């Protein structure tokens, strides 16, 4: 499986770097979140964006996105990000519910990508 060479691959790579930056960044304040479980929504949205961009790279080339490898990558990334937050930050901790929110976001993106591919290719 080779990576497509288009703007979505580049955007997915950029998003990956930004995702790690913000996941490992020390939180500066402890202000109240805008709504309960805001962090779960943010995790879900971040992983949706990551895996939508990745899948979109294949859709751009009119290829079926490799859903199983992308799902495996989502599991690995969720586990790695929560572990890294525990090991490498003082103000954050790994949370299994954050990992679950990560996986829900990735799953939604991959399900959408599968539907888009099927609708385009009958």
Coordinates of N, CA, C and O in Angstrom, one line a residue:
X1 N 0.8 -1.2 0.0 CA 0.0 0.0 0.0 C 0.9 1.2 0.0 O 1.7 1.4 0.9
X2 N 0.8 2.0 -1.0 CA 1.6 3.3 -1.1 C 0.7 4.4 -0.8 O -0.5 4.4 -1.1
X3 N 1.2 5.4 -0.2 CA 0.5 6.6 0.2 C 0.2 7.4 -1.1 O 1.1 7.6 -1.9
X4 N -1.0 8.0 -1.2 CA -1.3 8.9 -2.3 C -0.4 10.1 -2.2 O -0.1 10.6 -1.1
X5 N -0.1 10.7 -3.3 CA 0.7 12.0 -3.3 C -0.2 13.1 -3.7 O -0.3 13.4 -4.9
X6 N -0.9 13.7 -2.8 CA -1.8 14.8 -3.1 C -1.9 15.7 -1.8 O -1.3 15.4 -0.8
X7 N -2.7 16.7 -2.0 CA -2.7 17.7 -0.9 C -3.3 17.1 0.4 O -3.0 17.6 1.5
X8 N -4.2 16.1 0.3 CA -4.8 15.6 1.5 C -3.8 14.7 2.3 O -3.9 14.7 3.5
X9 N -2.8 14.1 1.7 CA -1.8 13.4 2.4 C -0.9 14.4 3.1 O -0.6 14.2 4.3
X10 N -0.6 15.6 2.5 CA 0.1 16.6 3.2 C -0.7 17.2 4.3 O -0.1 17.5 5.4
X11 N -1.9 17.4 4.1 CA -2.8 18.0 5.2 C -2.9 17.0 6.4 O -2.9 17.4 7.5
X12 N -3.0 15.7 6.1 CA -3.1 14.7 7.1 C -1.8 14.7 7.9 O -1.8 14.5 9.1
X13 N -0.6 14.8 7.2 CA 0.7 14.8 7.9 C 0.8 16.1 8.8 O 1.2 16.0 9.9
X14 N 0.3 17.2 8.3 CA 0.4 18.5 9.1 C -0.5 18.3 10.3 O -0.2 18.7 11.4
X15 N -1.7 17.8 10.1 CA -2.7 17.6 11.2 C -2.1 16.7 12.2 O -2.2 16.9 13.4
X16 N -1.4 15.7 11.8 CA -0.7 14.7 12.7 C 0.3 15.4 13.6 O 0.3 15.2 14.9
X17 N 1.1 16.3 13.1 CA 2.0 17.1 13.8 C 1.3 18.0 14.8 O 1.7 18.1 16.0
X18 N 0.3 18.7 14.3 CA -0.4 19.6 15.2 C -1.2 18.8 16.3 O -1.2 19.3 17.5
X19 N -1.7 17.7 16.0 CA -2.4 16.9 17.0 C -1.5 16.5 18.1 O -1.8 16.7 19.3
X20 N -0.3 16.0 17.8 CA 0.7 15.7 18.8 C 1.1 16.9 19.6 O 1.3 16.8 20.8
X21 N 1.3 18.0 18.9 CA 1.7 19.2 19.6 C 0.6 19.6 20.7 O 1.0 19.8 21.9
X22 N -0.6 19.6 20.3 CA -1.7 20.0 21.3 C -1.9 18.9 22.3 O -2.3 19.2 23.4
X23 N -1.8 17.6 22.0 CA -2.0 16.6 23.0 C -0.9 16.6 24.0 O -1.2 16.2 25.2
X24 N 0.3 17.0 23.7 CA 1.4 17.0 24.6 C 1.7 18.3 25.2 O 2.6 18.4 26.0
X25 N 1.0 19.3 24.8 CA 1.2 20.7 25.4 C 0.6 20.7 26.8 O -0.5 20.2 27.1
X26 N 1.4 21.3 27.7 CA 1.0 21.5 29.0 C -0.2 22.5 29.0 O -0.2 23.5 28.3
X27 N -1.2 22.2 29.8 CA -2.4 23.1 29.9 C -2.0 24.3 30.8 O -1.4 24.1 31.9
X28 N -2.3 25.5 30.3 CA -1.8 26.7 31.0 C -2.8 27.1 32.1 O -2.4 27.5 33.2
X29 N -4.1 26.9 31.9 CA -5.1 27.3 32.9 C -6.0 26.2 33.2 O -6.1 25.2 32.4
X30 N -6.7 26.3 34.2 CA -7.7 25.3 34.6 C -9.1 25.9 34.6 O -9.9 25.7 35.5
X31 N -9.4 26.6 33.5 CA -10.7 27.3 33.4 C -11.7 26.2 33.1 O -11.5 25.1 32.6
X32 N -12.9 26.5 33.5 CA -14.0 25.6 33.3 C -14.3 25.4 31.8 O -14.2 26.4 31.0
X33 N -14.5 24.2 31.4 CA -14.8 23.9 30.0 C -16.1 24.5 29.6 O -17.0 24.8 30.4
X34 N -16.3 24.8 28.3 CA -17.6 25.4 27.8 C -18.8 24.6 28.1 O -19.9 25.1 28.3
X35 N -18.6 23.2 28.1 CA -19.8 22.3 28.5 C -19.2 21.0 29.0 O -18.0 20.8 28.8
X36 N -20.0 20.3 29.7 CA -19.4 19.0 30.3 C -18.9 18.1 29.2 O -19.5 18.0 28.1
X37 N -17.8 17.5 29.5 CA -17.1 16.5 28.6 C -16.6 17.2 27.3 O -16.5 16.5 26.3
X38 N -16.3 18.5 27.4 CA -15.8 19.2 26.3 C -14.5 18.5 25.7 O -14.3 18.4 24.5
X39 N -13.7 18.0 26.6 CA -12.5 17.3 26.2 C -12.7 16.1 25.3 O -12.0 15.8 24.4
X40 N -13.8 15.4 25.6 CA -14.2 14.2 24.8 C -14.6 14.6 23.4 O -14.2 14.0 22.4
X41 N -15.4 15.7 23.3 CA -15.8 16.2 22.0 C -14.6 16.7 21.2 O -14.5 16.4 20.0
X42 N -13.6 17.3 21.9 CA -12.4 17.8 21.2 C -11.6 16.6 20.7 O -11.1 16.6 19.6
X43 N -11.4 15.5 21.5 CA -10.7 14.3 21.1 C -11.4 13.7 19.9 O -10.7 13.3 18.9
X44 N -12.7 13.6 20.0 CA -13.5 13.0 18.9 C -13.3 13.8 17.6 O -13.0 13.2 16.5
X45 N -13.4 15.1 17.7 CA -13.3 16.0 16.5 C -11.9 15.9 15.9 O -11.7 15.9 14.7
X46 N -10.9 15.9 16.8 CA -9.5 15.9 16.3 C -9.2 14.6 15.6 O -8.5 14.6 14.5
X47 N -9.6 13.5 16.1 CA -9.4 12.2 15.4 C -10.3 12.0 14.2 O -9.8 11.4 13.2
X48 N -11.5 12.6 14.2 CA -12.3 12.6 13.0 C -11.5 13.3 11.9 O -11.4 12.8 10.8
X49 N -11.0 14.5 12.2 CA -10.3 15.3 11.2 C -9.0 14.6 10.7 O -8.8 14.5 9.5
X50 N -8.3 13.9 11.6 CA -7.1 13.2 11.2 C -7.4 12.1 10.2 O -6.8 12.0 9.2
X51 N -8.4 11.3 10.6 CA -8.7 10.1 9.7 C -9.5 10.5 8.5 O -9.5 9.7 7.5
X52 N -10.3 11.5 8.5 CA -11.0 12.0 7.3 C -9.9 12.5 6.3 O -10.0 12.1 5.1
X53 N -9.0 13.3 6.8 CA -7.9 13.7 5.8 C -7.2 12.6 5.2 O -6.9 12.6 4.1
X54 N -6.8 11.6 6.1 CA -6.1 10.4 5.6 C -6.9 9.7 4.6 O -6.4 9.3 3.5
X55 N -8.2 9.4 4.9 CA -9.0 8.6 3.9 C -9.3 9.5 2.7 O -9.3 8.9 1.6
X56 N -9.4 10.8 2.8 CA -9.7 11.6 1.7 C -8.5 11.6 0.7 O -8.7 11.8 -0.5
X57 N -7.3 11.4 1.2 CA -6.2 11.3 0.2 C -6.4 10.1 -0.8 O -6.1 10.3 -2.0
X58 N -6.9 9.0 -0.3 CA -7.2 7.9 -1.3 C -8.5 8.2 -2.1 O -8.5 7.9 -3.3
X59 N -9.5 8.8 -1.5 CA -10.7 9.2 -2.3 C -10.3 10.2 -3.4 O -10.9 10.1 -4.5
X60 N -9.4 11.1 -3.2 CA -9.0 12.0 -4.2 C -8.4 11.3 -5.4 O -8.6 11.7 -6.5
X61 N -7.8 10.2 -5.2 CA -7.2 9.4 -6.3 C -8.2 8.3 -6.8 O -7.8 7.5 -7.6
X62 N -9.4 8.4 -6.4 CA -10.5 7.5 -6.7 C -10.2 6.0 -6.4 O -10.5 5.1 -7.1
X63 N -9.5 5.9 -5.2 CA -9.2 4.5 -4.7 C -10.0 4.4 -3.4 O -10.2 5.3 -2.6
X64 N -10.3 3.1 -3.1 CA -11.0 2.8 -1.8 C -9.9 3.0 -0.7 O -8.8 2.5 -0.8
X65 N -10.3 3.8 0.3 CA -9.4 4.0 1.4 C -9.1 2.7 2.1 O -10.0 1.8 2.3
X66 N -7.9 2.4 2.6 CA -7.6 1.1 3.3 C -8.1 1.2 4.7 O -7.4 1.6 5.6
X67 N -9.4 0.9 4.9 CA -10.1 1.1 6.1 C -9.5 0.3 7.3 O -9.4 0.9 8.4
X68 N -9.2 -0.9 7.0 CA -8.6 -1.7 8.1 C -7.3 -1.2 8.6 O -7.1 -1.0 9.8
X69 N -6.3 -0.9 7.7 CA -5.1 -0.3 8.2 C -5.2 1.0 8.9 O -4.6 1.4 9.8
X70 N -6.2 1.8 8.3 CA -6.4 3.1 9.0 C -7.1 2.9 10.4 O -6.7 3.7 11.3
X71 N -7.9 2.0 10.5 CA -8.5 1.7 11.8 C -7.4 1.2 12.8 O -7.4 1.6 14.0
X72 N -6.5 0.4 12.3 CA -5.4 -0.1 13.2 C -4.5 1.1 13.6 O -4.1 1.2 14.7
X73 N -4.3 2.0 12.7 CA -3.5 3.2 13.0 C -4.3 4.1 14.0 O -3.6 4.7 14.9
X74 N -5.6 4.1 13.9 CA -6.4 4.9 14.9 C -6.2 4.3 16.3 O -6.0 5.0 17.3
X75 N -6.3 3.0 16.4 CA -6.1 2.3 17.7 C -4.7 2.6 18.2 O -4.6 3.0 19.4
X76 N -3.7 2.5 17.4 CA -2.3 2.7 17.8 C -2.1 4.2 18.3 O -1.5 4.5 19.3
X77 N -2.7 5.1 17.5 CA -2.5 6.5 17.8 C -3.3 6.9 19.1 O -2.7 7.7 19.9
X78 N -4.5 6.4 19.3 CA -5.2 6.6 20.5 C -4.4 6.1 21.7 O -4.3 6.9 22.7
X79 N -3.9 4.9 21.6 CA -3.2 4.3 22.8 C -1.9 5.1 23.0 O -1.5 5.4 24.1
X80 N -1.2 5.4 21.9 CA 0.1 6.2 22.1 C -0.1 7.6 22.6 O 0.6 8.0 23.5
X81 N -1.2 8.2 22.2 CA -1.4 9.6 22.6 C -1.7 9.7 24.1 O -1.2 10.5 24.9
X82 N -2.6 8.7 24.5 CA -2.9 8.7 26.0 C -1.8 8.3 26.8 O -1.5 8.9 27.9
X83 N -1.0 7.4 26.4 CA 0.2 6.9 27.1 C 1.2 8.1 27.2 O 1.8 8.4 28.2
X84 N 1.4 8.8 26.1 CA 2.4 9.9 26.0 C 1.9 11.0 26.9 O 2.8 11.7 27.6
X85 N 0.6 11.3 27.0 CA 0.1 12.3 27.9 C 0.5 12.0 29.4 O 0.8 12.8 30.2
X86 N 0.4 10.7 29.7 CA 0.7 10.3 31.1 C 2.2 10.4 31.3 O 2.6 10.8 32.4
X87 N 3.0 9.9 30.4 CA 4.4 9.9 30.6 C 5.2 11.2 30.5 O 6.2 11.4 31.1
X88 N 4.7 12.0 29.6 CA 5.5 13.2 29.2 C 4.9 14.6 29.6 O 5.5 15.6 29.2
X89 N 3.8 14.6 30.2 CA 3.2 15.9 30.7 C 2.9 15.8 32.2 O 2.7 14.7 32.7
X90 N 2.9 17.0 32.8 CA 2.6 17.1 34.2 C 1.1 17.4 34.4 O 0.6 17.0 35.4
X91 N 0.6 18.1 33.5 CA -0.8 18.6 33.7 C -1.9 17.8 33.0 O -3.0 18.1 33.1
X92 N -1.5 16.8 32.3 CA -2.4 15.9 31.6 C -2.2 14.5 32.1 O -1.2 14.1 32.6
X93 N -3.2 13.7 31.8 CA -3.1 12.3 32.2 C -3.8 11.5 31.1 O -4.7 12.0 30.4
X94 N -3.4 10.3 30.9 CA -4.1 9.4 30.0 C -5.5 9.0 30.5 O -5.6 8.7 31.7
X95 N -6.4 9.0 29.7 CA -7.8 8.6 30.1 C -8.4 7.7 29.1 O -8.5 8.0 27.9
X96 N -8.8 6.5 29.5 CA -9.4 5.5 28.6 C -10.6 6.1 27.9 O -10.9 5.7 26.7
X97 N -11.4 7.0 28.5 CA -12.5 7.6 27.9 C -12.1 8.5 26.8 O -12.8 8.7 25.8
X98 N -11.0 9.2 26.9 CA -10.4 10.0 25.8 C -10.1 9.1 24.6 O -10.3 9.5 23.5
X99 N -9.4 8.0 24.9 CA -9.1 7.1 23.8 C -10.3 6.6 23.1 O -10.4 6.5 21.9
X100 N -11.4 6.3 23.9 CA -12.7 5.9 23.3 C -13.2 7.0 22.4 O -13.7 6.7 21.3
X101 N -13.2 8.2 22.9 CA -13.6 9.4 22.1 C -12.8 9.5 20.8 O -13.3 9.8 19.7
X102 N -11.5 9.3 20.9 CA -10.6 9.3 19.8 C -11.1 8.3 18.7 O -11.2 8.6 17.5
X103 N -11.3 7.1 19.2 CA -11.7 6.0 18.3 C -13.1 6.2 17.7 O -13.3 5.8 16.5
X104 N -14.0 6.8 18.4 CA -15.3 7.2 17.9 C -15.2 8.2 16.7 O -15.8 8.1 15.7
X105 N -14.3 9.2 16.9 CA -14.1 10.1 15.9 C -13.5 9.5 14.6 O -13.9 9.8 13.5
X106 N -12.5 8.6 14.8 CA -11.8 8.0 13.7 C -12.8 7.0 13.0 O -12.9 7.0 11.8
X107 N -13.6 6.3 13.8 CA -14.6 5.4 13.2 C -15.6 6.2 12.4 O -16.0 5.7 11.2
X108 N -16.1 7.3 12.9 CA -17.0 8.1 12.1 C -16.4 8.6 10.8 O -17.1 8.5 9.7
X109 N -15.2 9.0 10.8 CA -14.5 9.5 9.6 C -14.4 8.3 8.6 O -14.6 8.5 7.4
X110 N -14.0 7.1 9.1 CA -13.8 6.0 8.2 C -15.1 5.5 7.6 O -15.2 5.1 6.5
X111 N -16.2 5.5 8.4 CA -17.5 5.1 7.9 C -17.9 6.1 6.8 O -18.5 5.7 5.8
X112 N -17.7 7.4 7.1 CA -18.1 8.4 6.1 C -17.3 8.1 4.8 O -17.8 8.2 3.7
X113 N -16.0 7.9 4.9 CA -15.2 7.7 3.7 C -15.6 6.5 2.9 O -15.7 6.5 1.7
X114 N -16.0 5.4 3.7 CA -16.5 4.2 3.0 C -17.8 4.5 2.2 O -18.0 4.1 1.1
X115 N -18.7 5.3 2.8 CA -19.9 5.6 2.2 C -19.7 6.5 0.9 O -20.3 6.4 -0.1
X116 N -18.8 7.5 1.1 CA -18.4 8.3 -0.1 C -17.9 7.5 -1.2 O -18.3 7.7 -2.4
X117 N -17.0 6.6 -0.9 CA -16.4 5.8 -2.0 C -17.5 5.0 -2.7 O -17.5 4.9 -3.9
X118 N -18.4 4.3 -1.9 CA -19.4 3.5 -2.5 C -20.4 4.4 -3.3 O -20.8 3.9 -4.4
X119 N -20.7 5.6 -2.8 CA -21.6 6.4 -3.6 C -21.0 6.9 -4.9 O -21.7 7.0 -5.9
X120 N -19.7 7.1 -4.9 CA -19.0 7.5 -6.2 C -18.8 6.4 -7.1 O -18.7 6.6 -8.3
X121 N -18.7 5.2 -6.6 CA -18.4 4.0 -7.5 C -19.4 3.0 -7.6 O -19.2 1.8 -8.0
X122 N -20.6 3.3 -7.2 CA -21.8 2.5 -7.3 C -21.7 1.2 -6.9 O -22.1 0.2 -7.1

